[in-house]
């Protein structure tokens, strides 16, 4: 049984300092942040990030934490929305040494704990990989032998977050299936195209094995996938979702 | 209009409650459905948030945020239960 005892949630804003940045894709980058007092986080949790303008105007956005476990350094990965208010700043302008106001770690629902031994199906679209990456990392770091499968939907091979690390994590306990929606690597066996119920069924752990399912990405992606999963026989209670917004 | 999951309420509600309320079970006054707040539907409009029942769409609560205060109205939540 999964423990659902509430975790304490810090309501104070802490100041984090950007330790390093790394380009993940042409539109996204990962950001390492040192947050004194962070105290570590569960795999799948998020944080709230607050930016303040000199005139006092403030903007708050939520970001999943890509890292998991103890420590005061955490990793985010942010995709730039062309007309966005916050994400272009984080992807293009933020520099090492800059300060960010952070509240977290937050949320005890969309999380995977190493003491969970049942099979787990992760399904991510675009930047929705971020909390799933934390789960894959926690799975590897804990030496868990729980069956993990990831279905990762991306526009093209250039849009993959954490590409090298995902390849290195593949093992008998962790399997990755790719769906390319606009263009595929060369000599890919199937043409580019959106995820369909048939591909979803073929590439995921069947409902009969009763996996815990985590679905994350743009709202429209999550909505479709969650509906299809229930149609495939997964109990709604086994399908946990994290909608990132957008269409 | 697009919506988010109740997960996103963790931050704002931490200003009111000392434990994570997204795993608290709430009972909808409209349809009686009992679900964790994480599975509610969240509609954001700037700093204002409307939380709706994922089952019947009724408004469960609203959050109005300003630099000086946070106002939470529990319009359609009849009961809240947390696991100890
Ligand atoms: C719990 C949670 C975790 C999140 N984790 C991440 C993460 O790890 N990495 C990440 O990059 N983002 C993540 N997001 C999304 C993030 O919070 C912001 O919504 C995103 O960065 C856009 O902010 P913005 O200020 O740039 O755009 P805004 O100025 O808020 O919006 C600009 C336009 O884009 C639309 N839009 C808003 N969000 C999205 C979206 N996600 N996709 C497509 N269109 C959108 C808006 O409707 C608007 O038209 C997460 C969201 C939630 C709720
Ligand atoms: Zn209801």
mmCIF file of C-alpha atoms and ligand atoms in Angstrom:
data_model
loop_
_atom_site.group_PDB
_atom_site.id
_atom_site.type_symbol
_atom_site.label_atom_id
_atom_site.label_comp_id
_atom_site.label_asym_id
_atom_site.label_seq_id
_atom_site.Cartn_x
_atom_site.Cartn_y
_atom_site.Cartn_z
ATOM 1 C CA UNK A 1 0.000 0.000 0.000
ATOM 2 C CA UNK A 2 1.193 3.465 -0.780
ATOM 3 C CA UNK A 3 1.505 5.666 2.225
ATOM 4 C CA UNK A 4 -0.496 8.827 1.766
ATOM 5 C CA UNK A 5 0.204 10.407 5.130
ATOM 6 C CA UNK A 6 0.530 14.118 4.444
ATOM 7 C CA UNK A 7 4.012 15.534 4.225
ATOM 8 C CA UNK A 8 4.631 18.880 5.890
ATOM 9 C CA UNK A 9 4.481 21.702 3.397
ATOM 10 C CA UNK A 10 6.711 24.688 3.924
ATOM 11 C CA UNK A 11 4.901 27.950 3.376
ATOM 12 C CA UNK A 12 7.933 30.200 3.603
ATOM 13 C CA UNK A 13 9.777 31.472 0.550
ATOM 14 C CA UNK A 14 13.432 30.506 0.506
ATOM 15 C CA UNK A 15 16.141 32.049 -1.618
ATOM 16 C CA UNK A 16 17.901 29.720 -4.031
ATOM 17 C CA UNK A 17 21.052 30.483 -5.998
ATOM 18 C CA UNK A 18 21.579 29.212 -9.524
ATOM 19 C CA UNK A 19 24.581 26.859 -9.454
ATOM 20 C CA UNK A 20 24.695 25.866 -13.114
ATOM 21 C CA UNK A 21 22.628 25.742 -16.278
ATOM 22 C CA UNK A 22 22.664 23.199 -19.074
ATOM 23 C CA UNK A 23 21.036 23.316 -22.504
ATOM 24 C CA UNK A 24 18.712 20.335 -22.929
ATOM 25 C CA UNK A 25 17.014 21.147 -26.240
ATOM 26 C CA UNK A 26 16.872 24.193 -28.563
ATOM 27 C CA UNK A 27 14.008 25.523 -26.402
ATOM 28 C CA UNK A 28 14.766 24.154 -22.962
ATOM 29 C CA UNK A 29 17.386 24.041 -20.302
ATOM 30 C CA UNK A 30 17.997 22.419 -16.967
ATOM 31 C CA UNK A 31 18.908 24.570 -14.000
ATOM 32 C CA UNK A 32 20.754 23.460 -10.864
ATOM 33 C CA UNK A 33 19.791 25.506 -7.809
ATOM 34 C CA UNK A 34 21.220 25.522 -4.289
ATOM 35 C CA UNK A 35 18.475 26.159 -1.759
ATOM 36 C CA UNK A 36 19.648 26.387 1.857
ATOM 37 C CA UNK A 37 17.038 24.648 4.015
ATOM 38 C CA UNK A 38 15.493 22.715 1.114
ATOM 39 C CA UNK A 39 15.820 19.439 3.007
ATOM 40 C CA UNK A 40 15.470 17.110 0.023
ATOM 41 C CA UNK A 41 12.352 16.021 -1.841
ATOM 42 C CA UNK A 42 10.339 12.999 -2.937
ATOM 43 C CA UNK A 43 10.438 11.963 -6.587
ATOM 44 C CA UNK A 44 7.656 13.806 -8.423
ATOM 45 C CA UNK A 45 7.239 16.796 -6.132
ATOM 46 C CA UNK A 46 7.209 20.348 -7.440
ATOM 47 C CA UNK A 47 8.028 23.812 -6.175
ATOM 48 C CA UNK A 48 6.599 27.275 -6.625
ATOM 49 C CA UNK A 49 8.951 29.854 -8.063
ATOM 50 C CA UNK A 50 8.321 33.569 -7.538
ATOM 51 C CA UNK A 51 9.802 36.361 -9.604
ATOM 52 C CA UNK A 52 9.509 39.975 -8.480
ATOM 53 C CA UNK A 53 9.925 43.032 -10.661
ATOM 54 C CA UNK A 54 11.451 46.233 -9.229
ATOM 55 C CA UNK A 55 7.979 47.836 -9.241
ATOM 56 C CA UNK A 56 6.687 45.093 -6.924
ATOM 57 C CA UNK A 57 4.847 43.066 -9.563
ATOM 58 C CA UNK A 58 5.156 39.344 -8.855
ATOM 59 C CA UNK A 59 4.649 36.230 -10.943
ATOM 60 C CA UNK A 60 4.440 32.721 -9.471
ATOM 61 C CA UNK A 61 4.781 29.505 -11.497
ATOM 62 C CA UNK A 62 5.043 25.851 -10.513
ATOM 63 C CA UNK A 63 7.943 23.670 -11.692
ATOM 64 C CA UNK A 64 8.521 19.983 -11.128
ATOM 65 C CA UNK A 65 11.788 18.946 -9.544
ATOM 66 C CA UNK A 66 13.831 16.653 -11.784
ATOM 67 C CA UNK A 67 16.022 15.507 -8.914
ATOM 68 C CA UNK A 68 15.038 13.445 -5.865
ATOM 69 C CA UNK A 69 16.446 12.522 -2.491
ATOM 70 C CA UNK A 70 18.203 14.398 0.286
ATOM 71 C CA UNK A 71 20.381 17.457 -0.135
ATOM 72 C CA UNK A 72 20.040 21.165 -0.784
ATOM 73 C CA UNK A 73 20.793 21.157 -4.512
ATOM 74 C CA UNK A 74 17.874 20.551 -6.840
ATOM 75 C CA UNK A 75 17.388 20.455 -10.572
ATOM 76 C CA UNK A 76 14.641 21.997 -12.692
ATOM 77 C CA UNK A 77 14.137 21.715 -16.438
ATOM 78 C CA UNK A 78 12.154 24.429 -18.143
ATOM 79 C CA UNK A 79 10.776 24.647 -21.659
ATOM 80 C CA UNK A 80 10.408 28.094 -23.218
ATOM 81 C CA UNK A 81 6.913 29.130 -24.343
ATOM 82 C CA UNK A 82 7.365 31.797 -27.028
ATOM 83 C CA UNK A 83 4.750 34.161 -25.574
ATOM 84 C CA UNK A 84 5.316 33.183 -21.956
ATOM 85 C CA UNK A 85 5.905 35.604 -19.121
ATOM 86 C CA UNK A 86 8.257 33.520 -16.962
ATOM 87 C CA UNK A 87 9.718 30.642 -18.991
ATOM 88 C CA UNK A 88 11.673 32.762 -21.553
ATOM 89 C CA UNK A 89 13.436 34.489 -18.653
ATOM 90 C CA UNK A 90 14.360 31.166 -17.043
ATOM 91 C CA UNK A 91 15.569 29.620 -20.307
ATOM 92 C CA UNK A 92 17.309 32.608 -21.923
ATOM 93 C CA UNK A 93 18.302 35.143 -19.270
ATOM 94 C CA UNK A 94 18.840 33.480 -15.912
ATOM 95 C CA UNK A 95 22.539 33.210 -15.054
ATOM 96 C CA UNK A 96 24.727 31.325 -12.631
ATOM 97 C CA UNK A 97 24.711 33.204 -9.308
ATOM 98 C CA UNK A 98 21.236 34.679 -9.829
ATOM 99 C CA UNK A 99 18.785 34.368 -6.956
ATOM 100 C CA UNK A 100 15.312 32.859 -7.160
ATOM 101 C CA UNK A 101 12.513 32.772 -4.586
ATOM 102 C CA UNK A 102 11.349 29.205 -4.038
ATOM 103 C CA UNK A 103 8.632 27.534 -1.971
ATOM 104 C CA UNK A 104 8.723 23.769 -1.573
ATOM 105 C CA UNK A 105 9.041 20.833 -1.845
ATOM 106 C CA UNK A 106 5.311 20.614 -2.575
ATOM 107 C CA UNK A 107 2.718 17.915 -3.169
ATOM 108 C CA UNK A 108 2.499 14.396 -1.789
ATOM 109 C CA UNK A 109 0.198 12.871 -4.444
ATOM 110 C CA UNK A 110 2.112 12.731 -7.725
ATOM 111 C CA UNK A 111 5.094 10.994 -6.100
ATOM 112 C CA UNK A 112 6.841 7.640 -6.242
ATOM 113 C CA UNK A 113 8.516 6.272 -3.119
ATOM 114 C CA UNK A 114 11.248 3.590 -3.289
ATOM 115 C CA UNK A 115 9.268 1.408 -0.838
ATOM 116 C CA UNK A 116 6.601 0.957 -3.522
ATOM 117 C CA UNK A 117 7.368 -2.411 -5.119
ATOM 118 C CA UNK A 118 4.601 -2.709 -7.739
ATOM 119 C CA UNK A 119 5.033 -2.037 -11.470
ATOM 120 C CA UNK A 120 5.090 1.589 -12.597
ATOM 121 C CA UNK A 121 4.184 3.060 -15.957
ATOM 122 C CA UNK A 122 5.449 6.581 -16.627
ATOM 123 C CA UNK A 123 3.957 8.540 -19.540
ATOM 124 C CA UNK A 124 5.387 11.945 -20.409
ATOM 125 C CA UNK A 125 4.790 14.486 -23.139
ATOM 126 C CA UNK A 126 7.447 17.165 -23.766
ATOM 127 C CA UNK A 127 8.565 18.850 -20.532
ATOM 128 C CA UNK A 128 6.226 16.437 -18.716
ATOM 129 C CA UNK A 129 9.277 14.189 -18.485
ATOM 130 C CA UNK A 130 10.627 16.282 -15.570
ATOM 131 C CA UNK A 131 8.864 14.683 -12.553
ATOM 132 C CA UNK A 132 9.059 11.270 -14.264
ATOM 133 C CA UNK A 133 12.828 11.746 -14.557
ATOM 134 C CA UNK A 134 12.952 12.253 -10.795
ATOM 135 C CA UNK A 135 11.097 8.937 -10.387
ATOM 136 C CA UNK A 136 13.427 7.132 -12.820
ATOM 137 C CA UNK A 137 16.429 8.531 -10.961
ATOM 138 C CA UNK A 138 14.998 7.545 -7.557
ATOM 139 C CA UNK A 139 14.264 4.068 -8.924
ATOM 140 C CA UNK A 140 17.880 3.650 -10.066
ATOM 141 C CA UNK A 141 19.430 5.278 -6.990
ATOM 142 C CA UNK A 142 17.473 3.059 -4.598
ATOM 143 C CA UNK A 143 18.377 -0.129 -6.488
ATOM 144 C CA UNK A 144 14.657 -0.845 -6.793
ATOM 145 C CA UNK A 145 13.756 -3.919 -8.843
ATOM 146 C CA UNK A 146 10.167 -2.707 -9.369
ATOM 147 C CA UNK A 147 9.291 -2.896 -13.057
ATOM 148 C CA UNK A 148 9.471 0.624 -14.567
ATOM 149 C CA UNK A 149 8.409 1.557 -18.056
ATOM 150 C CA UNK A 150 8.509 5.026 -19.604
ATOM 151 C CA UNK A 151 6.601 6.174 -22.658
ATOM 152 C CA UNK A 152 8.066 9.493 -23.764
ATOM 153 C CA UNK A 153 6.351 11.539 -26.454
ATOM 154 C CA UNK A 154 8.462 14.259 -28.093
ATOM 155 C CA UNK A 155 8.232 16.289 -31.275
ATOM 156 C CA UNK A 156 11.622 15.223 -32.646
ATOM 157 C CA UNK A 157 14.927 13.694 -31.502
ATOM 158 C CA UNK A 158 16.159 17.272 -30.814
ATOM 159 C CA UNK A 159 13.419 17.803 -28.237
ATOM 160 C CA UNK A 160 14.458 15.054 -25.839
ATOM 161 C CA UNK A 161 15.271 16.179 -22.297
ATOM 162 C CA UNK A 162 17.952 14.171 -20.418
ATOM 163 C CA UNK A 163 18.694 12.105 -23.547
ATOM 164 C CA UNK A 164 22.040 10.627 -22.473
ATOM 165 C CA UNK A 165 20.988 9.924 -18.938
ATOM 166 C CA UNK A 166 17.793 8.191 -20.056
ATOM 167 C CA UNK A 167 19.850 5.959 -22.326
ATOM 168 C CA UNK A 168 22.205 5.126 -19.463
ATOM 169 C CA UNK A 169 19.326 4.324 -17.087
ATOM 170 C CA UNK A 170 17.879 1.648 -19.383
ATOM 171 C CA UNK A 171 18.103 -1.747 -17.695
ATOM 172 C CA UNK A 172 16.130 -4.941 -17.229
ATOM 173 C CA UNK A 173 14.023 -2.972 -14.724
ATOM 174 C CA UNK A 174 13.636 0.237 -16.759
ATOM 175 C CA UNK A 175 12.461 0.325 -20.342
ATOM 176 C CA UNK A 176 11.889 3.414 -22.509
ATOM 177 C CA UNK A 177 9.583 3.631 -25.508
ATOM 178 C CA UNK A 178 9.697 6.714 -27.740
ATOM 179 C CA UNK A 179 6.916 8.383 -29.668
ATOM 180 C CA UNK A 180 8.046 11.041 -32.163
ATOM 181 C CA UNK A 181 5.187 13.306 -33.161
ATOM 182 C CA UNK A 182 6.797 15.466 -35.922
ATOM 183 C CA UNK A 183 10.079 13.875 -37.024
ATOM 184 C CA UNK A 184 11.901 10.660 -36.173
ATOM 185 C CA UNK A 185 15.553 9.628 -36.008
ATOM 186 C CA UNK A 186 16.848 8.258 -39.334
ATOM 187 C CA UNK A 187 15.789 4.711 -40.171
ATOM 188 C CA UNK A 188 13.124 4.762 -37.426
ATOM 189 C CA UNK A 189 10.710 1.858 -38.034
ATOM 190 C CA UNK A 190 7.498 3.903 -37.739
ATOM 191 C CA UNK A 191 6.568 7.291 -39.219
ATOM 192 C CA UNK A 192 6.224 10.385 -37.020
ATOM 193 C CA UNK A 193 2.760 10.828 -35.574
ATOM 194 C CA UNK A 194 0.806 11.608 -32.469
ATOM 195 C CA UNK A 195 0.361 9.066 -29.746
ATOM 196 C CA UNK A 196 -2.695 6.900 -30.458
ATOM 197 C CA UNK A 197 -4.689 4.555 -28.210
ATOM 198 C CA UNK A 198 -3.228 1.599 -30.151
ATOM 199 C CA UNK A 199 0.383 2.700 -29.582
ATOM 200 C CA UNK A 200 -0.416 3.469 -25.962
ATOM 201 C CA UNK A 201 -1.833 -0.020 -25.466
ATOM 202 C CA UNK A 202 1.105 -1.714 -27.207
ATOM 203 C CA UNK A 203 3.811 0.271 -25.384
ATOM 204 C CA UNK A 204 2.567 0.261 -21.789
ATOM 205 C CA UNK A 205 2.173 -2.190 -18.916
ATOM 206 C CA UNK A 206 -1.315 -3.707 -19.272
ATOM 207 C CA UNK A 207 -4.090 -2.949 -16.798
ATOM 208 C CA UNK A 208 -4.135 -6.637 -15.835
ATOM 209 C CA UNK A 209 -0.767 -6.127 -14.088
ATOM 210 C CA UNK A 210 -2.264 -3.244 -12.114
ATOM 211 C CA UNK A 211 0.583 -0.735 -12.547
ATOM 212 C CA UNK A 212 0.698 2.647 -10.852
ATOM 213 C CA UNK A 213 0.501 5.079 -13.770
ATOM 214 C CA UNK A 214 1.901 8.615 -13.778
ATOM 215 C CA UNK A 215 0.943 10.870 -16.691
ATOM 216 C CA UNK A 216 2.479 14.312 -17.112
ATOM 217 C CA UNK A 217 2.663 16.974 -19.795
ATOM 218 C CA UNK A 218 0.568 19.621 -21.510
ATOM 219 C CA UNK A 219 -3.067 19.543 -20.381
ATOM 220 C CA UNK A 220 -4.426 18.217 -23.705
ATOM 221 C CA UNK A 221 -1.890 15.376 -23.788
ATOM 222 C CA UNK A 222 -2.650 14.355 -20.213
ATOM 223 C CA UNK A 223 -6.391 14.543 -20.842
ATOM 224 C CA UNK A 224 -6.286 12.237 -23.885
ATOM 225 C CA UNK A 225 -3.894 9.738 -22.334
ATOM 226 C CA UNK A 226 -5.824 9.531 -19.053
ATOM 227 C CA UNK A 227 -9.100 8.895 -20.924
ATOM 228 C CA UNK A 228 -7.511 6.177 -23.080
ATOM 229 C CA UNK A 229 -5.948 4.495 -20.041
ATOM 230 C CA UNK A 230 -9.319 4.270 -18.313
ATOM 231 C CA UNK A 231 -10.815 2.891 -21.559
ATOM 232 C CA UNK A 232 -8.020 0.269 -21.546
ATOM 233 C CA UNK A 233 -9.229 -0.870 -18.137
ATOM 234 C CA UNK A 234 -6.937 0.996 -15.744
ATOM 235 C CA UNK A 235 -8.885 2.017 -12.608
ATOM 236 C CA UNK A 236 -9.106 5.821 -12.519
ATOM 237 C CA UNK A 237 -7.566 5.710 -9.035
ATOM 238 C CA UNK A 238 -4.381 4.090 -10.426
ATOM 239 C CA UNK A 239 -3.833 6.879 -12.948
ATOM 240 C CA UNK A 240 -2.224 9.949 -11.398
ATOM 241 C CA UNK A 241 -1.950 13.061 -13.514
ATOM 242 C CA UNK A 242 0.017 16.293 -13.491
ATOM 243 C CA UNK A 243 -1.243 18.813 -16.017
ATOM 244 C CA UNK A 244 1.282 21.508 -16.952
ATOM 245 C CA UNK A 245 -1.216 23.828 -18.670
ATOM 246 C CA UNK A 246 -1.640 24.905 -22.267
ATOM 247 C CA UNK A 247 -3.877 23.070 -24.694
ATOM 248 C CA UNK B 1 -10.486 27.006 -20.831
ATOM 249 C CA UNK B 2 -7.576 24.819 -19.828
ATOM 250 C CA UNK B 3 -7.171 23.451 -16.342
ATOM 251 C CA UNK B 4 -4.531 22.028 -14.038
ATOM 252 C CA UNK B 5 -4.681 19.305 -11.397
ATOM 253 C CA UNK B 6 -5.228 19.926 -7.695
ATOM 254 C CA UNK B 7 -1.504 19.191 -7.190
ATOM 255 C CA UNK B 8 -0.851 22.830 -7.917
ATOM 256 C CA UNK B 9 -2.803 23.872 -4.791
ATOM 257 C CA UNK B 10 -0.009 22.551 -2.553
ATOM 258 C CA UNK B 11 1.835 25.871 -2.480
ATOM 259 C CA UNK B 12 -1.032 28.302 -1.846
ATOM 260 C CA UNK B 13 -2.758 26.026 0.708
ATOM 261 C CA UNK B 14 0.537 25.654 2.624
ATOM 262 C CA UNK B 15 -0.110 29.215 3.771
ATOM 263 C CA UNK B 16 -3.235 27.986 5.562
ATOM 264 C CA UNK B 17 -2.486 24.382 6.579
ATOM 265 C CA UNK B 18 0.667 22.831 8.017
ATOM 266 C CA UNK B 19 0.389 19.531 6.122
ATOM 267 C CA UNK B 20 0.045 18.873 2.415
ATOM 268 C CA UNK B 21 -3.646 19.303 1.604
ATOM 269 C CA UNK B 22 -3.421 17.828 -1.904
ATOM 270 C CA UNK B 23 -3.651 14.327 -0.355
ATOM 271 C CA UNK B 24 -6.572 15.362 1.884
ATOM 272 C CA UNK B 25 -9.909 13.823 0.901
ATOM 273 C CA UNK B 26 -12.707 16.311 0.326
ATOM 274 C CA UNK B 27 -16.410 15.609 -0.027
ATOM 275 C CA UNK B 28 -18.200 17.538 -2.751
ATOM 276 C CA UNK B 29 -21.387 19.178 -1.476
ATOM 277 C CA UNK B 30 -22.874 18.921 -4.951
ATOM 278 C CA UNK B 31 -22.535 15.226 -5.767
ATOM 279 C CA UNK B 32 -21.098 13.620 -2.642
ATOM 280 C CA UNK B 33 -17.952 12.416 -4.441
ATOM 281 C CA UNK B 34 -15.024 11.882 -2.076
ATOM 282 C CA UNK B 35 -11.616 12.379 -3.672
ATOM 283 C CA UNK B 36 -8.193 13.750 -2.854
ATOM 284 C CA UNK B 37 -7.838 17.443 -3.638
ATOM 285 C CA UNK B 38 -5.014 16.505 -6.041
ATOM 286 C CA UNK B 39 -7.603 15.109 -8.434
ATOM 287 C CA UNK B 40 -9.780 18.241 -8.482
ATOM 288 C CA UNK B 41 -9.731 20.531 -11.537
ATOM 289 C CA UNK B 42 -7.993 23.857 -11.079
ATOM 290 C CA UNK B 43 -8.732 26.899 -13.240
ATOM 291 C CA UNK B 44 -6.317 29.785 -12.883
ATOM 292 C CA UNK B 45 -6.995 33.348 -13.854
ATOM 293 C CA UNK B 46 -3.979 35.403 -12.885
ATOM 294 C CA UNK B 47 -3.583 34.996 -9.125
ATOM 295 C CA UNK B 48 -7.166 33.777 -8.692
ATOM 296 C CA UNK B 49 -7.960 30.082 -8.595
ATOM 297 C CA UNK B 50 -11.241 28.204 -8.958
ATOM 298 C CA UNK B 51 -11.256 24.565 -7.871
ATOM 299 C CA UNK B 52 -13.939 22.321 -9.336
ATOM 300 C CA UNK B 53 -15.124 18.783 -8.601
ATOM 301 C CA UNK B 54 -13.698 16.423 -11.251
ATOM 302 C CA UNK B 55 -16.928 14.465 -11.095
ATOM 303 C CA UNK B 56 -19.760 17.031 -11.286
ATOM 304 C CA UNK B 57 -17.886 20.251 -12.109
ATOM 305 C CA UNK B 58 -19.345 22.148 -9.117
ATOM 306 C CA UNK B 59 -17.097 24.755 -7.486
ATOM 307 C CA UNK B 60 -15.375 23.261 -4.435
ATOM 308 C CA UNK B 61 -13.407 26.327 -3.416
ATOM 309 C CA UNK B 62 -11.947 29.572 -4.636
ATOM 310 C CA UNK B 63 -8.638 31.218 -3.785
ATOM 311 C CA UNK B 64 -8.166 34.942 -4.212
ATOM 312 C CA UNK B 65 -4.562 36.055 -3.786
ATOM 313 C CA UNK B 66 -3.205 39.552 -3.399
ATOM 314 C CA UNK B 67 0.182 40.770 -2.185
ATOM 315 C CA UNK B 68 -1.360 41.356 1.245
ATOM 316 C CA UNK B 69 -3.605 38.337 1.743
ATOM 317 C CA UNK B 70 -4.931 34.995 0.620
ATOM 318 C CA UNK B 71 -8.686 34.448 0.815
ATOM 319 C CA UNK B 72 -9.995 30.897 0.542
ATOM 320 C CA UNK B 73 -13.730 30.235 0.261
ATOM 321 C CA UNK B 74 -14.830 26.647 0.829
ATOM 322 C CA UNK B 75 -17.939 26.947 -1.228
ATOM 323 C CA UNK B 76 -18.652 23.339 -2.094
ATOM 324 C CA UNK B 77 -16.492 21.264 0.238
ATOM 325 C CA UNK B 78 -18.619 19.636 2.912
ATOM 326 C CA UNK B 79 -15.809 17.772 4.666
ATOM 327 C CA UNK B 80 -12.027 17.504 4.611
ATOM 328 C CA UNK B 81 -10.145 14.466 5.918
ATOM 329 C CA UNK B 82 -6.404 13.999 6.330
ATOM 330 C CA UNK B 83 -4.594 10.742 7.134
ATOM 331 C CA UNK B 84 -2.532 10.972 10.310
HETATM 332 C C1 LIG C 1 2.669 21.284 -11.048
HETATM 333 C C2 LIG C 1 3.289 21.895 -12.298
HETATM 334 C C3 LIG C 1 4.591 21.554 -12.651
HETATM 335 C C4 LIG C 1 5.171 22.125 -13.799
HETATM 336 N N1 LIG C 1 6.458 21.738 -14.132
HETATM 337 C C5 LIG C 1 7.041 22.255 -15.234
HETATM 338 C C6 LIG C 1 8.367 21.854 -15.616
HETATM 339 O O1 LIG C 1 9.009 21.022 -14.949
HETATM 340 N N2 LIG C 1 8.916 22.392 -16.737
HETATM 341 C C7 LIG C 1 8.236 23.318 -17.494
HETATM 342 O O2 LIG C 1 8.797 23.782 -18.493
HETATM 343 N N3 LIG C 1 6.977 23.709 -17.164
HETATM 344 C C8 LIG C 1 6.369 23.212 -16.050
HETATM 345 N N4 LIG C 1 5.095 23.628 -15.702
HETATM 346 C C9 LIG C 1 4.462 24.733 -16.457
HETATM 347 C C10 LIG C 1 4.889 26.063 -15.832
HETATM 348 O O3 LIG C 1 4.302 26.203 -14.546
HETATM 349 C C11 LIG C 1 4.455 27.285 -16.640
HETATM 350 O O4 LIG C 1 3.079 27.172 -16.914
HETATM 351 C C12 LIG C 1 5.200 27.426 -17.944
HETATM 352 O O5 LIG C 1 6.609 27.572 -17.698
HETATM 353 C C13 LIG C 1 4.685 28.649 -18.720
HETATM 354 O O6 LIG C 1 4.867 29.806 -17.950
HETATM 355 P P1 LIG C 1 5.043 31.225 -18.679
HETATM 356 O O7 LIG C 1 4.965 32.265 -17.624
HETATM 357 O O8 LIG C 1 6.241 31.206 -19.554
HETATM 358 O O9 LIG C 1 3.788 31.295 -19.653
HETATM 359 P P2 LIG C 1 2.440 32.140 -19.402
HETATM 360 O O10 LIG C 1 2.746 33.591 -19.557
HETATM 361 O O11 LIG C 1 1.826 31.669 -18.133
HETATM 362 O O12 LIG C 1 1.551 31.606 -20.600
HETATM 363 C C14 LIG C 1 1.814 31.948 -21.961
HETATM 364 C C15 LIG C 1 0.854 31.228 -22.886
HETATM 365 O O13 LIG C 1 1.136 29.827 -22.921
HETATM 366 C C16 LIG C 1 0.011 29.052 -22.489
HETATM 367 N N5 LIG C 1 0.569 28.008 -21.614
HETATM 368 C C17 LIG C 1 0.752 28.063 -20.257
HETATM 369 N N6 LIG C 1 1.352 26.941 -19.796
HETATM 370 C C18 LIG C 1 1.573 26.168 -20.878
HETATM 371 C C19 LIG C 1 2.171 24.886 -21.075
HETATM 372 N N7 LIG C 1 2.691 24.182 -20.025
HETATM 373 N N8 LIG C 1 2.245 24.387 -22.332
HETATM 374 C C20 LIG C 1 1.744 25.087 -23.389
HETATM 375 N N9 LIG C 1 1.165 26.295 -23.264
HETATM 376 C C21 LIG C 1 1.072 26.827 -22.047
HETATM 377 C C22 LIG C 1 -0.859 29.997 -21.741
HETATM 378 O O14 LIG C 1 -2.208 29.573 -21.841
HETATM 379 C C23 LIG C 1 -0.598 31.318 -22.445
HETATM 380 O O15 LIG C 1 -1.366 31.411 -23.611
HETATM 381 C C24 LIG C 1 4.465 23.053 -14.588
HETATM 382 C C25 LIG C 1 3.155 23.382 -14.222
HETATM 383 C C26 LIG C 1 2.564 22.808 -13.113
HETATM 384 C C27 LIG C 1 1.156 23.183 -12.758
HETATM 385 ZN ZN1 LIG C 2 -19.059 16.887 -7.265
#
